[in-house]
CSV table of C-alpha atoms and ligand atoms in Angstrom, one decimal:
chain,number,residue,atom,x,y,z
A,214,MET,CA,124.1,167.8,72.8
A,215,GLU,CA,127.3,168.1,73.7
A,216,ALA,CA,127.7,168.4,77.8
A,217,PHE,CA,129.7,171.5,78.6
A,218,ASP,CA,130.4,172.5,82.2
A,219,VAL,CA,129.1,175.7,83.5
A,220,ASN,CA,132.8,176.7,84.6
A,221,GLN,CA,133.7,177.5,81.2
A,222,ILE,CA,131.6,180.7,81.6
A,223,ALA,CA,134.7,182.3,82.8
A,224,ASP,CA,137.4,180.4,80.3
A,225,PRO,CA,138.3,183.6,77.9
A,226,ALA,CA,139.1,181.2,74.9
A,227,ILE,CA,135.8,180.2,74.4
A,228,TYR,CA,134.4,183.7,73.4
A,229,GLY,CA,137.5,183.4,70.6
A,230,ASP,CA,135.3,180.5,69.2
A,231,PRO,CA,131.9,182.0,68.2
A,232,ALA,CA,130.6,178.5,67.0
A,233,ARG,CA,131.5,176.9,70.5
A,234,LEU,CA,130.3,179.9,72.2
A,235,GLN,CA,127.1,179.5,71.1
A,236,ALA,CA,126.9,176.0,71.6
A,237,PHE,CA,127.8,176.5,74.8
A,238,MET,CA,125.0,179.0,75.9
A,239,THR,CA,122.6,176.7,73.8
A,240,TRP,CA,123.5,173.8,76.3
A,241,LEU,CA,122.8,176.6,79.5
A,242,ARG,CA,119.7,178.3,78.1
A,243,THR,CA,117.9,174.7,77.1
A,244,GLU,CA,119.5,172.2,80.1
A,245,HIS,CA,120.3,174.6,82.7
A,246,PRO,CA,118.5,178.0,82.5
A,247,VAL,CA,119.2,179.0,86.1
A,248,ALA,CA,123.0,177.9,86.2
A,249,ARG,CA,125.2,178.0,89.4
A,250,ALA,CA,129.0,179.4,88.9
A,251,GLU,CA,132.0,178.6,90.7
A,252,PRO,CA,135.1,179.0,88.3
A,253,PRO,CA,138.4,178.5,90.6
A,254,GLY,CA,140.0,181.8,91.3
A,255,TYR,CA,136.3,183.7,90.8
A,256,ARG,CA,133.8,184.2,93.3
A,257,SER,CA,130.6,182.7,92.8
A,258,PHE,CA,127.7,183.8,90.9
A,259,TRP,CA,124.3,182.8,88.9
A,260,VAL,CA,123.8,182.6,84.9
A,261,LEU,CA,120.9,183.5,83.4
A,262,THR,CA,120.5,183.1,79.6
A,263,ARG,CA,116.9,183.3,78.7
A,264,HIS,CA,115.4,186.3,77.5
A,265,ALA,CA,112.6,186.4,80.3
A,266,HIS,CA,114.3,185.9,82.8
A,267,ILE,CA,117.3,189.1,81.9
A,268,ARG,CA,114.2,191.0,81.7
A,269,GLU,CA,112.8,190.3,84.8
A,270,VAL,CA,115.8,190.7,87.1
A,271,GLU,CA,117.0,194.5,84.4
A,272,ARG,CA,113.1,195.5,85.8
A,273,ARG,CA,113.0,194.3,88.9
A,274,ALA,CA,115.8,197.3,89.8
A,275,ASP,CA,114.1,197.4,93.1
A,276,ILE,CA,115.5,193.9,94.2
A,277,PHE,CA,118.8,193.6,91.8
A,278,ASN,CA,121.3,196.1,92.5
A,279,ALA,CA,124.0,196.9,89.5
A,280,GLY,CA,127.1,197.4,91.4
A,281,PRO,CA,129.4,197.4,93.2
A,282,ARG,CA,129.7,193.6,91.4
A,283,SER,CA,129.4,194.9,87.5
A,284,THR,CA,131.4,192.8,85.2
A,285,LEU,CA,133.3,189.1,85.2
A,286,MET,CA,137.0,189.6,87.0
A,287,PRO,CA,139.1,187.2,88.6
A,288,VAL,CA,139.5,187.5,92.4
A,289,GLU,CA,143.3,188.0,92.4
A,290,VAL,CA,142.2,191.5,89.3
A,291,GLU,CA,139.3,192.4,92.5
A,292,GLU,CA,141.5,192.5,95.3
A,293,MET,CA,144.5,194.8,93.3
A,294,ASN,CA,141.4,197.4,92.2
A,295,ARG,CA,140.4,197.6,95.8
A,296,GLN,CA,144.2,198.3,96.8
A,297,PHE,CA,145.0,200.6,94.1
A,298,PHE,CA,141.5,202.6,93.2
A,299,GLY,CA,139.5,201.1,96.4
A,300,LEU,CA,136.5,199.6,94.5
A,301,GLU,CA,136.6,195.9,93.5
A,302,ALA,CA,135.8,196.9,89.9
A,303,GLY,CA,138.8,199.4,89.1
A,304,VAL,CA,137.1,201.8,87.6
A,305,GLU,CA,133.2,203.3,88.9
A,306,SER,CA,131.0,203.6,86.1
A,307,LEU,CA,127.1,204.4,85.2
A,308,VAL,CA,126.3,201.2,84.9
A,309,MET,CA,127.1,199.8,88.5
A,310,ILE,CA,125.7,202.9,90.3
A,311,ASP,CA,121.8,202.5,91.9
A,312,GLY,CA,118.9,204.5,92.6
A,313,ALA,CA,118.9,207.8,92.9
A,314,ARG,CA,122.8,208.9,92.0
A,315,HIS,CA,122.5,206.9,88.8
A,316,GLN,CA,119.5,208.8,87.9
A,317,GLU,CA,120.8,211.6,88.7
A,318,LEU,CA,124.0,211.0,87.1
A,319,ARG,CA,122.5,209.8,84.0
A,320,ALA,CA,120.6,212.7,83.6
A,321,MET,CA,123.4,214.9,83.0
A,322,THR,CA,123.9,213.5,79.4
A,323,GLN,CA,120.6,212.0,78.7
A,324,ASP,CA,119.2,214.9,76.6
A,325,TYR,CA,122.1,214.6,74.2
A,326,PHE,CA,121.8,211.2,73.6
A,327,LEU,CA,117.9,211.5,72.8
A,328,PRO,CA,116.8,210.8,69.1
A,329,LYS,CA,116.0,213.8,68.4
A,330,ASN,CA,119.3,215.3,69.5
A,331,ILE,CA,121.1,212.8,67.7
A,332,ARG,CA,119.3,213.5,64.6
A,333,ARG,CA,121.9,216.3,65.0
A,334,LEU,CA,124.6,214.4,64.3
A,335,GLU,CA,123.9,212.7,61.4
A,336,ALA,CA,125.4,214.6,58.9
A,337,MET,CA,128.4,214.2,60.9
A,338,VAL,CA,128.1,210.6,61.3
A,339,ASP,CA,127.3,209.9,57.3
A,340,GLY,CA,130.6,211.9,56.1
A,341,LEU,CA,132.8,209.9,58.4
A,342,ALA,CA,131.1,206.9,57.3
A,343,ASP,CA,131.5,208.0,53.6
A,344,GLU,CA,135.4,208.9,54.9
A,345,PHE,CA,136.2,205.5,56.3
A,346,VAL,CA,134.6,203.6,53.5
A,347,GLY,CA,136.3,205.8,51.1
A,348,ARG,CA,139.7,204.6,52.5
A,349,LEU,CA,138.8,200.8,51.6
A,350,ARG,CA,139.9,202.0,47.9
A,351,SER,CA,143.4,202.8,49.0
A,352,PHE,CA,144.3,198.9,49.5
A,353,ALA,CA,146.4,197.4,47.3
A,354,GLY,CA,144.5,194.4,45.1
A,355,GLY,CA,141.3,195.2,47.8
A,356,ARG,CA,143.1,193.3,50.3
A,357,CYS,CA,143.0,194.5,53.9
A,358,ASP,CA,142.1,193.3,57.5
A,359,ILE,CA,138.9,195.6,57.3
A,360,ALA,CA,138.5,195.4,60.7
A,361,ALA,CA,141.9,196.7,62.5
A,362,ASP,CA,142.6,198.7,59.4
A,363,VAL,CA,139.1,200.6,59.0
A,364,VAL,CA,136.4,199.5,61.0
A,365,PHE,CA,137.6,199.9,64.3
A,366,TRP,CA,138.4,203.5,63.3
A,367,TYR,CA,135.1,204.8,62.7
A,368,PRO,CA,133.1,204.9,65.5
A,369,LEU,CA,136.2,205.7,67.1
A,370,ARG,CA,136.3,208.8,65.5
A,371,VAL,CA,132.2,209.1,66.0
A,372,ALA,CA,132.8,208.5,70.1
A,373,MET,CA,135.5,211.3,70.3
A,374,THR,CA,133.6,213.7,68.4
A,375,ILE,CA,130.9,212.7,70.7
A,376,LEU,CA,133.5,213.7,74.3
A,377,GLY,CA,134.9,215.9,72.2
A,378,ILE,CA,138.6,215.2,72.2
A,379,PRO,CA,140.4,215.5,69.1
A,380,PRO,CA,141.5,212.9,66.3
A,381,ALA,CA,145.3,213.1,67.7
A,382,ASP,CA,144.5,211.4,70.9
A,383,GLU,CA,143.0,208.4,68.7
A,384,ALA,CA,145.8,206.0,68.5
A,385,ARG,CA,146.3,206.2,72.1
A,386,MET,CA,142.7,206.1,72.7
A,387,LEU,CA,142.1,202.5,71.0
A,388,LYS,CA,145.3,201.1,72.8
A,389,LEU,CA,143.7,202.1,76.1
A,390,THR,CA,140.1,200.5,75.3
A,391,HIS,CA,141.7,197.5,73.7
A,392,GLU,CA,144.0,196.5,76.5
A,393,ILE,CA,140.8,197.4,78.9
A,394,PHE,CA,138.3,194.5,77.1
A,395,GLY,CA,141.2,192.4,75.9
A,396,ALA,CA,143.3,192.1,79.7
A,397,SER,CA,142.8,188.5,79.6
A,398,ASP,CA,143.9,187.8,76.1
A,399,PRO,CA,147.1,186.7,75.6
A,400,ALA,CA,147.7,188.8,72.7
A,401,VAL,CA,146.8,191.8,73.9
A,402,ARG,CA,148.1,191.5,77.7
A,403,ARG,CA,151.4,193.6,77.9
A,404,PRO,CA,154.3,191.8,77.7
A,405,GLY,CA,155.2,189.8,81.2
A,406,LEU,CA,152.8,191.2,83.2
A,407,THR,CA,149.6,189.5,85.3
A,408,ILE,CA,146.1,190.3,84.3
A,409,GLY,CA,145.8,192.4,87.6
A,410,GLU,CA,149.2,194.2,86.6
A,411,HIS,CA,148.2,195.1,83.1
A,412,LEU,CA,144.6,196.4,84.0
A,413,THR,CA,146.0,198.4,87.1
A,414,THR,CA,148.7,200.1,84.8
A,415,VAL,CA,146.0,200.5,82.1
A,416,VAL,CA,143.4,202.4,84.7
A,417,GLN,CA,146.0,204.5,85.4
A,418,GLU,CA,146.9,205.3,82.0
A,419,TYR,CA,143.3,206.3,81.4
A,420,ALA,CA,142.9,208.4,84.8
A,421,ALA,CA,146.1,210.2,83.3
A,422,PHE,CA,144.4,210.8,79.7
A,423,PHE,CA,140.7,211.7,81.0
A,424,ALA,CA,142.7,214.8,83.7
A,425,GLU,CA,144.0,216.0,80.6
A,426,VAL,CA,140.7,215.8,79.0
A,427,ASN,CA,139.0,217.1,82.0
A,428,ALA,CA,140.8,220.3,82.1
A,429,ARG,CA,140.6,220.8,78.4
A,430,LYS,CA,137.2,220.8,78.7
A,431,LEU,CA,137.1,223.3,81.9
A,432,ALA,CA,139.4,225.7,80.5
A,433,ASP,CA,137.0,225.5,76.5
A,434,PRO,CA,133.6,224.4,76.7
A,435,GLN,CA,131.9,223.1,74.0
A,436,ASP,CA,129.2,221.0,72.8
A,437,ASP,CA,130.1,218.0,73.6
A,438,VAL,CA,129.7,215.2,76.4
A,439,GLY,CA,133.3,215.8,77.6
A,440,THR,CA,131.8,219.4,78.7
A,441,LEU,CA,129.0,217.8,80.2
A,442,ILE,CA,131.2,215.5,82.1
A,443,ALA,CA,133.6,218.2,82.9
A,444,ARG,CA,130.8,220.8,84.1
A,445,GLY,CA,128.9,217.8,86.1
A,446,LEU,CA,126.8,218.7,89.1
A,447,GLU,CA,126.4,221.7,91.7
A,448,GLY,CA,128.2,222.0,95.1
A,449,ALA,CA,127.9,218.9,96.9
A,450,ARG,CA,126.2,216.8,94.1
A,451,ASP,CA,129.2,217.1,91.7
A,452,LEU,CA,131.1,214.1,90.6
A,453,THR,CA,133.3,212.6,93.2
A,454,PRO,CA,136.8,212.3,90.9
A,455,SER,CA,135.6,208.4,90.9
A,456,GLU,CA,132.2,209.1,89.2
A,457,ARG,CA,134.0,211.3,87.0
A,458,LEU,CA,136.9,209.0,85.5
A,459,GLY,CA,133.8,205.8,85.2
A,460,TYR,CA,131.6,208.3,82.9
A,461,TYR,CA,134.4,209.2,80.5
A,462,VAL,CA,135.4,205.5,80.3
A,463,ILE,CA,132.0,204.6,80.1
A,464,VAL,CA,131.6,206.7,77.0
A,465,ALA,CA,134.8,206.3,75.9
A,466,THR,CA,135.0,202.8,75.8
A,467,ALA,CA,131.3,201.5,75.6
A,468,GLY,CA,131.1,204.3,72.7
A,469,HIS,CA,133.4,202.5,69.9
A,470,ASP,CA,134.3,199.1,70.3
A,471,THR,CA,131.1,197.9,71.0
A,472,THR,CA,129.9,199.6,67.6
A,473,ALA,CA,132.8,198.4,65.9
A,474,ALA,CA,132.1,194.7,67.1
A,475,SER,CA,128.7,194.9,65.4
A,476,ILE,CA,129.8,196.3,62.0
A,477,ALA,CA,132.6,193.7,61.9
A,478,GLY,CA,129.8,191.3,62.4
A,479,GLY,CA,127.8,193.1,59.7
A,480,ILE,CA,131.0,192.4,57.2
A,481,SER,CA,130.9,188.8,57.6
A,482,ALA,CA,127.2,188.7,57.1
A,483,LEU,CA,127.6,190.4,53.9
A,484,ILE,CA,130.4,187.7,53.1
A,485,ASP,CA,128.5,184.9,53.8
A,486,ASP,CA,125.7,185.8,52.1
A,487,PRO,CA,127.1,187.7,48.6
A,488,SER,CA,123.2,189.0,47.6
A,489,LEU,CA,122.9,191.2,50.5
A,490,ILE,CA,125.1,194.0,49.2
A,491,ALA,CA,123.4,195.0,46.1
A,492,ARG,CA,120.3,194.2,48.5
A,493,LEU,CA,121.1,196.9,51.1
A,494,ARG,CA,122.3,199.6,48.3
A,495,ASP,CA,118.3,199.3,46.7
A,496,ASP,CA,116.5,199.5,50.0
A,497,PRO,CA,117.4,201.8,53.0
A,498,ALA,CA,114.6,200.1,54.9
A,499,LEU,CA,116.5,196.7,54.9
A,500,VAL,CA,119.7,198.8,56.4
A,501,LYS,CA,117.8,199.5,59.4
A,502,SER,CA,116.6,196.1,59.7
A,503,PHE,CA,120.2,194.1,58.8
A,504,ALA,CA,121.9,197.1,61.3
A,505,ASN,CA,119.6,195.5,64.3
A,506,GLU,CA,120.0,192.2,63.3
A,507,ALA,CA,124.0,193.0,63.2
A,508,ILE,CA,123.8,194.3,67.1
A,509,ARG,CA,121.6,191.3,67.8
A,510,TYR,CA,123.8,188.3,66.5
A,511,THR,CA,127.4,189.9,67.7
A,512,ALA,CA,125.8,191.2,71.1
A,513,PRO,CA,129.4,192.9,71.7
A,514,VAL,CA,128.3,193.4,75.8
A,515,LYS,CA,128.6,189.8,76.6
A,516,HIS,CA,127.0,190.3,80.5
A,517,PHE,CA,127.0,192.7,83.2
A,518,PHE,CA,126.1,191.3,86.9
A,519,ARG,CA,123.3,192.3,89.5
A,520,THR,CA,123.6,191.7,93.0
A,521,ALA,CA,120.5,190.3,94.8
A,522,THR,CA,119.2,192.8,98.0
A,523,GLN,CA,116.6,189.9,99.1
A,524,ASP,CA,115.8,186.4,98.3
A,525,TYR,CA,113.8,185.9,94.7
A,526,THR,CA,113.0,183.0,92.9
A,527,ILE,CA,113.5,182.1,89.2
A,528,ASP,CA,112.5,179.5,87.3
A,529,ASP,CA,111.7,177.4,91.0
A,530,VAL,CA,115.7,178.3,92.0
A,531,VAL,CA,116.0,180.8,94.9
A,532,ILE,CA,118.3,183.1,94.6
A,533,ARG,CA,119.7,184.4,98.1
A,534,ALA,CA,120.0,188.3,99.5
A,535,GLY,CA,123.5,188.9,98.4
A,536,ASP,CA,124.2,186.5,95.6
A,537,HIS,CA,125.5,187.7,92.2
A,538,VAL,CA,123.8,187.5,88.7
A,539,MET,CA,125.4,187.1,85.4
A,540,LEU,CA,122.8,188.6,82.7
A,541,ASN,CA,123.9,187.0,79.9
A,542,TYR,CA,123.1,189.1,76.7
A,543,GLY,CA,125.3,187.4,74.4
A,544,ALA,CA,122.5,184.5,74.9
A,545,ALA,CA,119.9,186.2,75.3
A,546,THR,CA,120.7,187.6,71.9
A,547,ARG,CA,120.1,183.7,70.2
A,548,ASP,CA,116.9,182.8,72.5
A,549,ASP,CA,114.6,180.9,70.2
A,550,ALA,CA,111.8,181.2,72.4
A,551,VAL,CA,112.1,184.7,71.0
A,552,PHE,CA,114.1,185.0,68.4
A,553,PRO,CA,112.5,182.1,64.9
A,554,ASP,CA,115.8,180.4,63.8
A,555,ALA,CA,117.6,182.4,66.6
A,556,GLN,CA,121.4,181.1,65.2
A,557,ARG,CA,120.7,182.5,61.5
A,558,PHE,CA,121.8,185.8,60.3
A,559,VAL,CA,118.5,187.1,59.1
A,560,ALA,CA,119.1,190.8,57.5
A,561,ASP,CA,115.2,191.7,57.5
A,562,ARG,CA,114.3,190.4,60.8
A,563,THR,CA,111.0,191.8,62.2
A,564,PRO,CA,110.4,192.1,65.4
A,565,ASN,CA,113.9,192.1,66.8
A,566,ASN,CA,113.7,193.0,70.3
A,567,HIS,CA,116.9,191.8,71.5
A,568,LEU,CA,118.4,192.7,75.0
A,569,ALA,CA,122.1,193.7,73.5
A,570,PHE,CA,121.1,197.2,75.0
A,571,GLY,CA,120.3,195.7,77.9
A,572,TYR,CA,117.0,196.7,79.5
A,573,GLY,CA,115.6,198.4,82.7
A,574,PRO,CA,117.2,201.3,83.8
A,575,HIS,CA,120.7,201.2,82.9
A,576,GLN,CA,119.7,199.9,79.1
A,577,CYS,CA,122.3,201.4,76.5
A,578,LEU,CA,122.0,205.3,76.7
A,579,GLY,CA,124.1,205.1,73.3
A,580,GLN,CA,121.7,203.2,72.1
A,581,PHE,CA,120.9,205.6,68.9
A,582,VAL,CA,123.9,206.7,67.8
A,583,ALA,CA,125.3,203.7,67.8
A,584,LYS,CA,122.6,202.3,65.5
A,585,LEU,CA,122.7,205.9,63.6
A,586,GLU,CA,126.9,204.8,62.6
A,587,ILE,CA,125.9,201.4,61.8
A,588,GLU,CA,123.4,202.0,59.4
A,589,ALA,CA,125.5,204.9,57.9
A,590,PHE,CA,128.2,202.7,57.9
A,591,PHE,CA,126.3,200.0,55.4
A,592,ARG,CA,124.8,202.3,53.8
A,593,ALA,CA,128.1,203.4,52.7
A,594,PHE,CA,129.6,200.2,52.1
A,595,SER,CA,126.7,199.1,49.6
A,596,ARG,CA,127.6,202.8,47.3
A,597,ASN,CA,131.2,201.7,47.3
A,598,VAL,CA,131.7,198.1,47.3
A,599,THR,CA,130.1,195.9,45.0
A,600,SER,CA,131.9,192.4,46.4
A,601,VAL,CA,133.5,191.3,49.9
A,602,VAL,CA,135.2,187.8,50.3
A,603,ALA,CA,137.3,186.4,53.6
A,604,ASP,CA,141.2,186.0,52.8
A,605,GLY,CA,141.7,184.3,55.7
A,606,PRO,CA,140.5,183.2,59.2
A,607,ALA,CA,138.3,185.6,61.0
A,608,LEU,CA,140.1,186.2,64.6
A,609,TYR,CA,137.8,186.7,68.2
A,610,THR,CA,139.3,188.5,71.1
A,611,GLN,CA,139.5,186.1,74.1
A,612,ALA,CA,137.1,188.1,76.8
A,613,ALA,CA,134.4,187.3,78.9
A,614,PHE,CA,133.1,191.0,78.7
A,615,VAL,CA,133.2,193.0,75.1
A,616,SER,CA,134.3,191.1,72.9
A,617,GLY,CA,134.0,190.3,68.9
A,618,ILE,CA,136.0,189.8,65.8
A,619,ARG,CA,139.9,191.7,66.3
A,620,SER,CA,140.7,190.5,62.7
A,621,LEU,CA,139.1,190.6,59.6
A,622,PRO,CA,141.1,189.9,56.2
A,623,VAL,CA,139.1,190.5,53.0
A,624,ARG,CA,139.3,190.6,49.3
A,625,LEU,CA,136.9,193.8,48.3
A,626,GLU,CA,135.9,195.0,44.8
A,627,MET,CA,135.3,198.7,44.6
A,628,ALA,CA,132.4,200.2,42.3
A,629,ALA,CA,133.8,202.7,39.7
A,630,GLU,CA,132.6,205.3,41.3
A,631,ALA,CA,130.1,205.2,44.8
A,632,SER,CA,126.5,204.9,43.1
A,633,HIS,CA,124.0,207.6,44.8
A,634,ALA,CA,121.0,205.8,45.5
A,635,ALA,CA,117.7,207.6,47.4
A,636,HIS,CA,118.0,207.2,50.7
B,262,LIG,C1,126.6,198.1,69.5
B,262,LIG,C2,127.0,198.9,70.5
B,262,LIG,C3,126.5,199.0,71.7
B,262,LIG,C4,126.2,198.1,72.8
B,262,LIG,C5,125.7,196.5,72.5
B,262,LIG,C6,125.9,198.5,74.2
B,262,LIG,C7,125.0,197.7,75.2
B,262,LIG,C8,125.4,198.1,76.1
B,262,LIG,C9,124.9,197.7,77.3
B,262,LIG,C10,124.6,195.8,77.3
B,262,LIG,C11,124.6,198.7,78.7
B,262,LIG,C12,124.0,197.9,79.7
B,262,LIG,C13,122.7,198.2,79.7
B,262,LIG,C14,122.0,197.5,81.1
B,262,LIG,O1,122.4,197.3,82.2
B,262,LIG,O2,120.6,196.9,81.3
B,262,LIG,C15,124.7,199.7,78.2
B,262,LIG,C16,125.1,200.9,79.0
B,262,LIG,C17,126.1,202.1,78.6
B,262,LIG,N1,126.0,202.1,77.3
B,262,LIG,FE1,125.7,201.0,75.7
B,262,LIG,N2,126.1,199.8,73.8
B,262,LIG,C18,126.9,200.2,72.6
B,262,LIG,C19,127.0,201.4,72.5
B,262,LIG,C20,127.1,202.6,73.1
B,262,LIG,C21,127.4,203.6,72.5
B,262,LIG,C22,128.1,204.1,70.7
B,262,LIG,C23,127.7,204.6,73.9
B,262,LIG,C24,127.9,206.0,73.5
B,262,LIG,C25,128.2,206.9,72.9
B,262,LIG,C26,127.1,203.8,74.3
B,262,LIG,C27,127.1,204.8,76.3
B,262,LIG,C28,126.8,203.8,77.0
B,262,LIG,C29,126.7,204.2,78.6
B,262,LIG,C30,126.8,205.9,79.0
B,262,LIG,C31,125.4,203.3,79.2
B,262,LIG,C32,125.4,203.4,80.6
B,262,LIG,C33,124.0,203.6,81.0
B,262,LIG,C34,123.4,203.6,82.4
B,262,LIG,O3,124.1,202.9,83.3
B,262,LIG,O4,122.7,204.1,82.6
B,262,LIG,N3,126.6,202.3,74.4
B,262,LIG,N4,125.8,199.5,76.9
C-alpha cells in the first residue's frame, strides 16, 4: 500500500484526484484510523476515518461540540474571519451551534423538511427534473458539459424554490456558492486575491444578498423556508443577525452544491456501466437504491469538525479536552468493515447506511429533499436518454470541505420522445 503523509488531508489538490484521494483515505482508515494531523498553516487536529468511530463521536454530542471550529480553514483565514465577522468560521451556521440553542433553531424549519411535508414538493421537483433533463435535447450532437450546463442548475432551482428566491437571482447565487466552497481552488478563486481576501469578500456579498431576501420575505411572507428564517423566533429568543445569515447560507449552499455533486457522480456511474440507464428506466425500486449509492459514493460533504469538551479515548488514543476532531465522511462512506466491495459503485446496494448525511443531532436536515431530487432526476434521465459516454476527462474541485465533479463533458443519445414507464 502506498504510504502517504497525514498532513495531505489539508492539500486541496488531493481532492481534485478522486482515485488518489480514496487511496489516501484507505491508508488512513487501515493504518492510522485515529491520526494526528499538523499541517503547516493550520491548527492541529485528529482525523477519524472509520464509520464506527465517526458514529460514536456524533452520538456523544454531550462530549463533542460541533462549534466553533466547524471546517478546515488555514489559520490566516480564521484570523481574517475573526477580524471581519467576529468569529473564526466567518458564517455562524446551524451545524456549528450546540445544545439547546441548536435545537431551538433547527425546530424553526424542521417540520418543513420532514418526509410528510417533502411529499408536497414531489410534483414541483418532478416537473423541474423533466424541465432540466429536457434541456439536454438542445445541445448540438448531444455534446455538453452536463455538470456545468445542466446538473448544477437543477438542485439550485429546487433550493431557491424552497427558500422562495426567484430564478432571476440564481446565477448570482450559484457563483457565490462555488466561490465559497472552491476558495482553495486556483481555478475558482477570484484573480489576485488570497484565500482570506477572497472568502471575506464572498461572505460580504452573501450577506448583502440575503439582507435583500430577508427584507422581501418580511414584506411578502410565503409558505417557504426563507419566510420561516425571516420571521425567526419570538422576542429575545430571535436570531442574531449572524445566526440569521448563517441559516440562509447553510440552506442555500448545502441545499444545492452537494446534491449536484451526487447527481454528477451518478451520471459518471452510468458512463461506467452502459446497461444501467435501461435498468433504471424499467425498475423504479432501483432508482432509490441508485440515488442513495450515488450519495454514498460521492460523499460531497467531505468532513465536519467536533471539539472535545473532556478527555475521551477512541481506539486506545486519548483525545484531550479542547482537541479538534475531523469527522471524515468521505472516508467513512468507503469503509469496507460496513460496505462490501466499498470502492465499487453498486446500484442496488442494500443496506446502505452511509454517513454522507452525518449522524446524531446535526444529521442533514435536507436529506429527504436531496433524495427526492436525485431520484426525480434519474427517473427523468432514464426516460429521456438512451446512452451517455464520456467526451473528455471529468474535473473535480480541489477543495477539502464540499467538493465533487465541476466539469463532465459527455455525448448523449436521446430517446425520440420520453418513455413513460410506470413509476
Ligand atoms: C447529497 C446532498 C447532501 C449531503 C451529502 C449533505 C450532507 C450534510 C452533512 C454531512 C451535514 C452535517 C451532519 C452532521 O454534522 O452530522 C448536513 C447538515 C445540514 N444539511 Fe445537508 N446535505 C445534503 C443536502 C442538503 C439539502 C438539499 C439541504 C436543504 C435544502 C441541506 C441542509 C442541511 C442543513 C440545514 C444542515 C444543518 C443541520 C443541523 O446542523 O442541524 N442539506 N448536511
